[in-house]
Coordinates of C-alpha atoms in Angstrom, one line a residue:
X1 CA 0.0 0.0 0.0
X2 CA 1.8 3.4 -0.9
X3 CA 1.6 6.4 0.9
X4 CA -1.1 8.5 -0.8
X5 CA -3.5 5.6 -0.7
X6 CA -2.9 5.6 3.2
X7 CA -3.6 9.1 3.6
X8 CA -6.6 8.4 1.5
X9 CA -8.0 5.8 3.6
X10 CA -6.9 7.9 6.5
X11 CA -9.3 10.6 5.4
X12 CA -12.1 8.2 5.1
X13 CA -12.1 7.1 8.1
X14 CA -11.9 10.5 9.5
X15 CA -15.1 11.8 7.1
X16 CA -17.0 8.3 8.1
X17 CA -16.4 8.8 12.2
X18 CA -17.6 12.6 12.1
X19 CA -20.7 11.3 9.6
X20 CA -21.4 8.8 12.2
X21 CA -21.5 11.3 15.4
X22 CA -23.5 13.8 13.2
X23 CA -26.3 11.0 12.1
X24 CA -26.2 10.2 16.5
X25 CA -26.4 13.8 17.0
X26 CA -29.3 13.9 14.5
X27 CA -31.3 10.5 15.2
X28 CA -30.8 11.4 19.4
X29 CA -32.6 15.2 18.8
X30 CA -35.0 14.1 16.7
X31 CA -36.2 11.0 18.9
X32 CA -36.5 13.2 22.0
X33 CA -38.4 16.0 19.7
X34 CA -41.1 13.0 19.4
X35 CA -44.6 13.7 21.7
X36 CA -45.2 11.4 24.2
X37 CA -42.2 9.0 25.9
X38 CA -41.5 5.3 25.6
X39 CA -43.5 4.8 28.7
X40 CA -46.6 6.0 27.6
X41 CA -49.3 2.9 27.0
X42 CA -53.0 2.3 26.6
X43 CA -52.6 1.3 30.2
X44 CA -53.3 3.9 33.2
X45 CA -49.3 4.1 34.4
X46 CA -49.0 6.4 37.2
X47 CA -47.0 9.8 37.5
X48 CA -44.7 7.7 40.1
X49 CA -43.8 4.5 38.1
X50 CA -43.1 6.9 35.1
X51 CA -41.0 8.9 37.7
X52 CA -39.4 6.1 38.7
X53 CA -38.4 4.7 35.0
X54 CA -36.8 7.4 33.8
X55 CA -34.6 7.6 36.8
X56 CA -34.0 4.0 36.2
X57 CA -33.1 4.9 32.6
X58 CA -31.2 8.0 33.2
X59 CA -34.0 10.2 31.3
X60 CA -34.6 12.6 34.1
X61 CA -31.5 14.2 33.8
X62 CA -30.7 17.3 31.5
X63 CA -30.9 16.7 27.8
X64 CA -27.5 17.2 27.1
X65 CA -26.1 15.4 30.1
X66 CA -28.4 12.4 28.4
X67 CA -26.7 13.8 25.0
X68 CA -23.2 13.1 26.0
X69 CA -23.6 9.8 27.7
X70 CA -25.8 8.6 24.6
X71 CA -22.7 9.7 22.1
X72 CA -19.7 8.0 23.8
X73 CA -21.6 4.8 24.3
X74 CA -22.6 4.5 20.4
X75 CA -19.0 5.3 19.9
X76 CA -18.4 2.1 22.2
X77 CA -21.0 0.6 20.6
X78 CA -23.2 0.7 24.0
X79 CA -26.5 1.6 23.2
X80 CA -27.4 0.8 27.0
X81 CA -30.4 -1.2 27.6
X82 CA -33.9 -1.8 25.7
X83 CA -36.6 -0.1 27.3
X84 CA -39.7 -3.1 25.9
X85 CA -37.6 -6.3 26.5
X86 CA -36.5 -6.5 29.8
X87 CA -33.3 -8.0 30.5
X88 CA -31.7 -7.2 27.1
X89 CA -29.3 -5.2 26.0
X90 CA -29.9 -3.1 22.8
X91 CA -26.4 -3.8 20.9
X92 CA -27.4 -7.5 21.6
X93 CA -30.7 -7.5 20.3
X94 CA -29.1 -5.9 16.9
X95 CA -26.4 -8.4 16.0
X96 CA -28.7 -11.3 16.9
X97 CA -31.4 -10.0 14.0
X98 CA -28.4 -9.0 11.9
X99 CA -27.0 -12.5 11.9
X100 CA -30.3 -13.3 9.7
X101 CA -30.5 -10.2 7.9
X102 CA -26.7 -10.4 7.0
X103 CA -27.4 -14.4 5.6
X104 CA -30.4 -13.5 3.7
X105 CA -28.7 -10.4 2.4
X106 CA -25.3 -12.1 1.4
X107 CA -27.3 -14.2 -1.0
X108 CA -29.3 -11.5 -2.3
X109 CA -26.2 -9.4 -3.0
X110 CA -24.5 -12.7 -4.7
X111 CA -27.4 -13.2 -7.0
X112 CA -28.0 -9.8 -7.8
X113 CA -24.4 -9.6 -9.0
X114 CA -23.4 -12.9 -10.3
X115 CA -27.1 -12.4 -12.3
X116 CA -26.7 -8.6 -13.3
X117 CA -23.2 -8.8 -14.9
X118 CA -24.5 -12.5 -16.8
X119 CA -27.5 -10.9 -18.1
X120 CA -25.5 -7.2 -19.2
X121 CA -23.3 -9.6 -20.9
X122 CA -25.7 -10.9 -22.9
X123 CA -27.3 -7.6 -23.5
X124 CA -24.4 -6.3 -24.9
X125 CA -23.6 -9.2 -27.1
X126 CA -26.8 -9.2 -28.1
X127 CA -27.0 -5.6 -29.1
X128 CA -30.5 -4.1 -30.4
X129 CA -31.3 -7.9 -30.8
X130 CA -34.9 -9.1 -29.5
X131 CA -33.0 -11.0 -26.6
X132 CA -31.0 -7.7 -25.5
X133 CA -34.6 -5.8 -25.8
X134 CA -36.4 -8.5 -23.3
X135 CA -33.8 -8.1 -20.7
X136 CA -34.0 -4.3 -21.1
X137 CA -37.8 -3.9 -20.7
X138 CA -37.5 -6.9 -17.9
X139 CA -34.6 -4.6 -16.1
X140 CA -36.7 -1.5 -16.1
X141 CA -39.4 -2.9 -15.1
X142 CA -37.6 -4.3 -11.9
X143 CA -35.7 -0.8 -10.7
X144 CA -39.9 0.5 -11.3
X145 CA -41.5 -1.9 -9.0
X146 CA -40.8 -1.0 -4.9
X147 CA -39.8 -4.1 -3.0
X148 CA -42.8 -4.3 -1.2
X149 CA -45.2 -4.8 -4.1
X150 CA -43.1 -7.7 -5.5
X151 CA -43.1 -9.2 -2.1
X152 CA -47.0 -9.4 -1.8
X153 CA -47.4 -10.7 -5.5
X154 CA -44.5 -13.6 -4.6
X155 CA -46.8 -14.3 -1.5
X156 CA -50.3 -14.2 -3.0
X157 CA -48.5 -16.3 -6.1
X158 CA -46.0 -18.9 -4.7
X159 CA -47.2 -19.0 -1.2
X160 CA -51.0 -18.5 -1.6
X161 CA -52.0 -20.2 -4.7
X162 CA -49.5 -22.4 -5.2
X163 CA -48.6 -23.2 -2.4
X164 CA -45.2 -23.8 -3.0
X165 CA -42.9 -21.9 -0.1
X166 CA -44.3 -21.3 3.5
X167 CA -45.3 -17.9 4.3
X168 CA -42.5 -17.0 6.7
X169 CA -38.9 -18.0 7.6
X170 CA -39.6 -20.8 9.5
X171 CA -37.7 -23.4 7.2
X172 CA -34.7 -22.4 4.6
X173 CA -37.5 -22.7 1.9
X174 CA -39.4 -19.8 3.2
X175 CA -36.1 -17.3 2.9
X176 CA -35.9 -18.4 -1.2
X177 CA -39.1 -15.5 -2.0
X178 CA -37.4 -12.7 0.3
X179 CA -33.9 -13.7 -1.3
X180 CA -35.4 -13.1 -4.6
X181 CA -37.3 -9.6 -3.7
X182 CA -33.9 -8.4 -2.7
X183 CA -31.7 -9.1 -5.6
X184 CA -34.4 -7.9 -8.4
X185 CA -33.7 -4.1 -7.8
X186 CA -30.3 -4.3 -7.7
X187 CA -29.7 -7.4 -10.2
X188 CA -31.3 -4.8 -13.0
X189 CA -29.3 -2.2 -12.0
X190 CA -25.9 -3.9 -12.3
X191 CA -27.7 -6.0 -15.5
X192 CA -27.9 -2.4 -17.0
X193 CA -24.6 -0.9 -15.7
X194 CA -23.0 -4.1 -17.3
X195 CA -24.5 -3.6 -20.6
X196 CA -23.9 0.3 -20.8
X197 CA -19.8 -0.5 -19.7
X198 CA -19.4 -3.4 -22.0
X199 CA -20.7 -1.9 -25.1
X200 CA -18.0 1.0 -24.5
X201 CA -15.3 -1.5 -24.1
X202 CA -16.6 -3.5 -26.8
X203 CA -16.5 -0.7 -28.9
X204 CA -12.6 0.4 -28.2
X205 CA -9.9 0.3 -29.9
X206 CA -7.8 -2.5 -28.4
X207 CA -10.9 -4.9 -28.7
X208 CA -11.2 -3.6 -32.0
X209 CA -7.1 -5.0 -32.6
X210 CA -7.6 -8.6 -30.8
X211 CA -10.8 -9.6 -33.0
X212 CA -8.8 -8.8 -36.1
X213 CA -6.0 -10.9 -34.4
X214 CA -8.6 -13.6 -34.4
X215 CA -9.1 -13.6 -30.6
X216 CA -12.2 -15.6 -30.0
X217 CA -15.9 -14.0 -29.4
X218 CA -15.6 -15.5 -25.9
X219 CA -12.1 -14.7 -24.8
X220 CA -12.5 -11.0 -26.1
X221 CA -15.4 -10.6 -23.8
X222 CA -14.2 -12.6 -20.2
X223 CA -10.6 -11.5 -20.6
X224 CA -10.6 -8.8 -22.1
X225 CA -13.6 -6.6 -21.8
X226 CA -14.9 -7.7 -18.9
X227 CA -12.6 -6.8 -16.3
X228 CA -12.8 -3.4 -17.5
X229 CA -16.2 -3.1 -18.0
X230 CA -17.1 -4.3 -14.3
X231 CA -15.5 -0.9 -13.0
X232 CA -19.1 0.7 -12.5
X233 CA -20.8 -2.4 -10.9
X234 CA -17.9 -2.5 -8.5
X235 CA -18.6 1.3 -7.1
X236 CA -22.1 0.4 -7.5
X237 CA -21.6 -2.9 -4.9
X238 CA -21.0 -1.3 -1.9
X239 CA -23.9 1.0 -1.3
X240 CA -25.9 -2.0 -3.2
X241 CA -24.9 -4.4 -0.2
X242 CA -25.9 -1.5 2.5
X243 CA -29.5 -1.0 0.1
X244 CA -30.1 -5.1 0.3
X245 CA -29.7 -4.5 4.3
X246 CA -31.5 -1.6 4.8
X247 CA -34.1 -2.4 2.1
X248 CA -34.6 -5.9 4.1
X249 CA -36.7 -3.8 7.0
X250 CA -40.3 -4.7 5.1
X251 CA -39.1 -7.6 3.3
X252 CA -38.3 -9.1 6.5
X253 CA -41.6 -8.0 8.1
X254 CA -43.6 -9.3 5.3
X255 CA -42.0 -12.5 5.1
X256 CA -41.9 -13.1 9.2
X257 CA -38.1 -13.2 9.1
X258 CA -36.7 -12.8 12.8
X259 CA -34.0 -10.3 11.5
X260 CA -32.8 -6.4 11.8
X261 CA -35.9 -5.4 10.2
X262 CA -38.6 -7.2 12.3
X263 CA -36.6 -6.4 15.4
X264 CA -36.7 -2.7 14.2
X265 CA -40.5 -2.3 13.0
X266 CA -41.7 -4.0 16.4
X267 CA -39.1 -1.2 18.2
X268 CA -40.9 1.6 16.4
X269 CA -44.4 0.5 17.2
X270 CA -43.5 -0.1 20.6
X271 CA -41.7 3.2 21.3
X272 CA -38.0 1.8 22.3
X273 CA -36.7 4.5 21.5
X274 CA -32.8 2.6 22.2
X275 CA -33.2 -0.1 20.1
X276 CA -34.9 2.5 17.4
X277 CA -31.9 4.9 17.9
X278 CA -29.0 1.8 17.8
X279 CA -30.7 0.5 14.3
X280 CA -30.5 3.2 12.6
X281 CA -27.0 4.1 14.3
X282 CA -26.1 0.3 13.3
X283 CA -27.7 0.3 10.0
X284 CA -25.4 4.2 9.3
X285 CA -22.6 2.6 9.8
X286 CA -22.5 -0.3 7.6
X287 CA -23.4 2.1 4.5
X288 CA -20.8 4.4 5.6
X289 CA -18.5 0.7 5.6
X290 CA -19.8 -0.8 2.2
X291 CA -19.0 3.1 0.6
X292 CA -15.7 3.3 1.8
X293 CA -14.7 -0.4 1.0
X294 CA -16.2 -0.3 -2.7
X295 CA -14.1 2.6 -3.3
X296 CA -11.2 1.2 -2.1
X297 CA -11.4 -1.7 -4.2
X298 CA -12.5 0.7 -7.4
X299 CA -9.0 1.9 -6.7
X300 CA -7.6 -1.4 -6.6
X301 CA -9.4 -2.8 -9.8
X302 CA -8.4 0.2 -11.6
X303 CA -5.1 2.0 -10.7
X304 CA -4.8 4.7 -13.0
X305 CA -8.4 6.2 -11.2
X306 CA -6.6 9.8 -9.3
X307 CA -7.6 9.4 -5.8
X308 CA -8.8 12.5 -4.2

């Protein structure tokens, strides 16, 4: 690693740690802007036990005493305890439903890109040709449709009428439809990005020079235009990874996944505010990650990129 991409990474890190305590400086303000408190409940609770729980939970004392404590834990990753589920901690409750979201969303990212660049390849060699056209129109259609919406036709279809994967993720069948409504958005994008690059390297001159050297259809594509034309979809992979993760908060609820999402939806309708706060905290960070890594490796897959 030379020098200048040390300071770059240097910088990075700096930019990504003062992004992070600016998003905990945001997300702690704006939850304690919210009317009402976690405490409140259809329930008569009385003035005393409310009294008594926020001593318990250190929300008595000044705002920006609260403020302080609040900000060096999350930089310890100690988002203190969960106000709903007694007996847990907050950061605990997040890496156990990340431990499912980060399975199902490894997969989605996998087929999403090992998909995406296949289909662009075809695309491309198949320029303006009927085959190129159908994945176009299929691809657009994809990036229109939100996530939910694909989700609820794959239950009514597969899981309704016929009956062919359980409604929720109960077995390893039932995680195949939420695997699938995560890869479609980004599996068009990068089927798209793929096309778009390889018809510019197709279309260069040193490809150009090895098919009148009589460089085979194949080997002109996989080594050498592919490589080069996979520079885009490898910027694009990073914030795609953090998108399949974040994007998995109603695909998880509507597939009865015990992940990040479920966890975080239940938080929100039952006003803990900690484990609402830590998600989103948790869920800054790895986009802030997946950013920084993809453009470390853009660097990597193409040197002469300045960085800046």
């Amino acid at each position: 690693m030379n020098s200048k991409m040390l300071i770059y990474i240097l910088k990075r890190l700096f930019l990504a740690v003062l992004t992070i305590i600016i998003v905990i400086t945001i997300t702690f303000f704006a939850m304690n802007a919210i009317p009402g408190g976690p405490f409140l409940s259809e329930k008569s609770t009385s003035a005393t036990i409310i009294k008594n729980l926020e001593k318990k939970y250190g929300l008595d004392q000044p705002l920006i005493v609260q403020y302080f404590k609040y900000l060096g834990g999350s930089l310890r990753f100690d988002f203190g305890p969960s106000i709903k589920q007694k007996g847990f901690e907050v950061t605990d409750l997040i890496l156990t439903g990340f431990k499912t979201s980060i399975k199902v969303g490894g997969l989605a990212a996998l087929l999403a890109i090992v998909s995406g660049i296949f289909l662009g390849c075809i695309a491309a060699v198949k320029h303006n040709k009927i085959l190129d056209k159908i994945i176009m129109v299929t691809s657009t259609a994809s990036v229109a449709v939100p996530s939910f919406i694909i989700s609820a036709l794959l239950l009514y279809v597969f899981c309704v009428k016929l009956n062919w994967f359980p409604a929720n993720g109960s077995t390893w069948q039932g995680y195949i439809l939420p695997i699938i409504t995560l890869s479609l958005y980004p599996m068009a994008y990068i089927t798209r990005l793929t096309r778009s690059s390889t018809l510019d390297v197709l279309g260069s001159d040193y490809i150009r020079t090895a098919r009148a050297k009589g460089v085979s259809p194949v080997k002109v594509l996989f080594k050498h235009a592919l490589r080069n034309s996979l520079t885009p979809v490898i910027t694009y992979a990073g914030p795609m990874f953090a998108y399949i993760i974040c994007g998995s908060l109603v695909v998880e609820k509507l597939f009865a996944i015990p992940g990040l999402g479920t966890s975080f939806i239940s938080a929100i309708t039952g006003r803990d505010y900690p484990l609402i706060m830590g998600t989103t905290i948790f869920l800054t960070i790895i986009v802030i990650a997946m950013v920084l890594i993809s453009d470390i490796l853009y660097k990597v897959a193409n040197p002469r990129i300045e960085l800046e």
